[in-house]
Tab-separated table of C-alpha atoms in Angstrom:
chain	number	residue	atom	x	y	z
A	568	GLN	CA	-0.086	-0.009	-0.066
A	569	VAL	CA	2.890	2.246	0.437
A	570	GLU	CA	3.820	2.038	-3.216
A	571	GLN	CA	0.263	2.963	-4.095
A	572	ALA	CA	0.265	5.993	-1.868
A	573	THR	CA	3.506	7.108	-3.365
A	574	VAL	CA	2.208	6.815	-6.975
A	575	TYR	CA	-0.915	8.662	-5.994
A	576	SER	CA	1.091	11.489	-4.334
A	577	VAL	CA	3.345	11.826	-7.438
A	578	ALA	CA	0.290	11.820	-9.656
A	579	VAL	CA	-1.442	14.517	-7.608
A	580	GLY	CA	1.763	16.535	-7.620
A	581	GLY	CA	2.142	16.072	-11.360
A	582	VAL	CA	-1.327	17.516	-11.933
A	583	THR	CA	-0.608	20.503	-9.809
A	584	GLY	CA	2.395	21.112	-11.739
A	585	ALA	CA	0.706	20.743	-15.005
A	586	LEU	CA	-2.034	23.182	-13.940
A	587	LEU	CA	0.763	25.714	-12.943
A	588	GLY	CA	2.167	25.211	-16.442
A	589	MET	CA	-1.209	25.820	-17.990
A	590	GLY	CA	-1.337	29.238	-16.225
A	591	ILE	CA	-3.692	28.244	-13.438
A	592	PRO	CA	-2.896	30.435	-10.458
A	593	GLU	CA	-1.009	28.563	-7.545
A	594	ILE	CA	-3.770	29.073	-5.139
A	595	GLU	CA	-6.321	27.493	-7.512
A	596	ALA	CA	-3.876	24.642	-8.321
A	597	LYS	CA	-3.533	23.848	-4.693
A	598	ALA	CA	-7.294	23.929	-4.239
A	599	TYR	CA	-7.580	21.422	-7.101
A	600	GLU	CA	-4.967	19.243	-5.520
A	601	GLY	CA	-6.965	19.280	-2.216
A	602	LYS	CA	-10.093	18.256	-4.054
A	603	LEU	CA	-8.266	15.437	-5.906
A	604	ARG	CA	-6.913	14.102	-2.584
A	605	GLY	CA	-10.458	14.147	-1.332
A	606	GLY	CA	-11.487	11.774	-4.059
A	607	ASN	CA	-12.857	14.323	-6.604
A	608	ILE	CA	-12.142	14.127	-10.337
A	609	LEU	CA	-10.673	16.869	-12.402
A	610	ILE	CA	-11.782	17.143	-16.061
A	611	ALA	CA	-10.063	19.581	-18.361
A	612	VAL	CA	-11.616	20.496	-21.782
A	613	HIS	CA	-9.597	22.321	-24.421
A	614	VAL	CA	-11.874	24.424	-26.817
A	615	GLU	CA	-11.155	26.713	-29.599
A	616	ASP	CA	-13.740	29.515	-29.056
A	617	LYS	CA	-16.247	30.955	-26.666
A	618	ASP	CA	-19.205	29.056	-28.326
A	619	ALA	CA	-17.467	25.646	-27.709
A	620	GLU	CA	-16.578	26.892	-24.186
A	621	ASP	CA	-20.355	27.642	-23.618
A	622	ARG	CA	-21.326	24.145	-24.961
A	623	ALA	CA	-18.839	22.355	-22.810
A	624	THR	CA	-19.852	24.199	-19.690
A	625	ASP	CA	-23.550	23.339	-20.348
A	626	VAL	CA	-22.808	19.539	-20.914
A	627	LEU	CA	-20.656	19.404	-17.743
A	628	ARG	CA	-23.307	21.196	-15.604
A	629	ARG	CA	-26.159	19.095	-16.973
A	630	ALA	CA	-24.059	15.973	-16.172
A	631	GLY	CA	-23.859	17.233	-12.506
A	632	ALA	CA	-20.450	18.713	-12.454
A	633	HIS	CA	-19.432	21.075	-9.630
A	634	ASP	CA	-16.983	24.045	-9.803
A	635	VAL	CA	-17.140	24.393	-13.459
A	636	ASP	CA	-14.757	27.166	-14.398
A	637	ALA	CA	-13.021	28.416	-17.581
A	638	THR	CA	-9.363	29.862	-17.883
A	639	GLN	CA	-7.050	30.640	-20.706
A	640	GLU	CA	-3.797	28.934	-21.274
A	641	ALA	CA	-0.748	31.018	-20.335
A	642	SER	CA	1.077	32.487	-23.258
A	643	VAL	CA	4.837	33.297	-23.500
A	644	PRO	CA	5.375	37.028	-23.445
A	645	VAL	CA	6.711	38.341	-26.685
A	646	TYR	CA	10.007	39.553	-25.065
A	647	ALA	CA	10.628	36.006	-23.734
A	648	ARG	CA	10.303	34.310	-27.197
A	649	HIS	CA	13.524	33.330	-28.932
């Protein structure tokens, strides 16, 4: 069971790092981590435009999802590009 717990911890930490890498603020990423540790599920949906975002939000809410939120991916500032 120790091995399973270690894998779970690494997986959760990996998700937190991935969320930070997507531009999710640290406080939100840590909140998601807490929810994952509590047995909740995190679903991420990538869409191309606002209409698709609205449809995805509607589908998730009709399916009973809680804490449905939208964010944009972080972009690299122009001055940091090579």
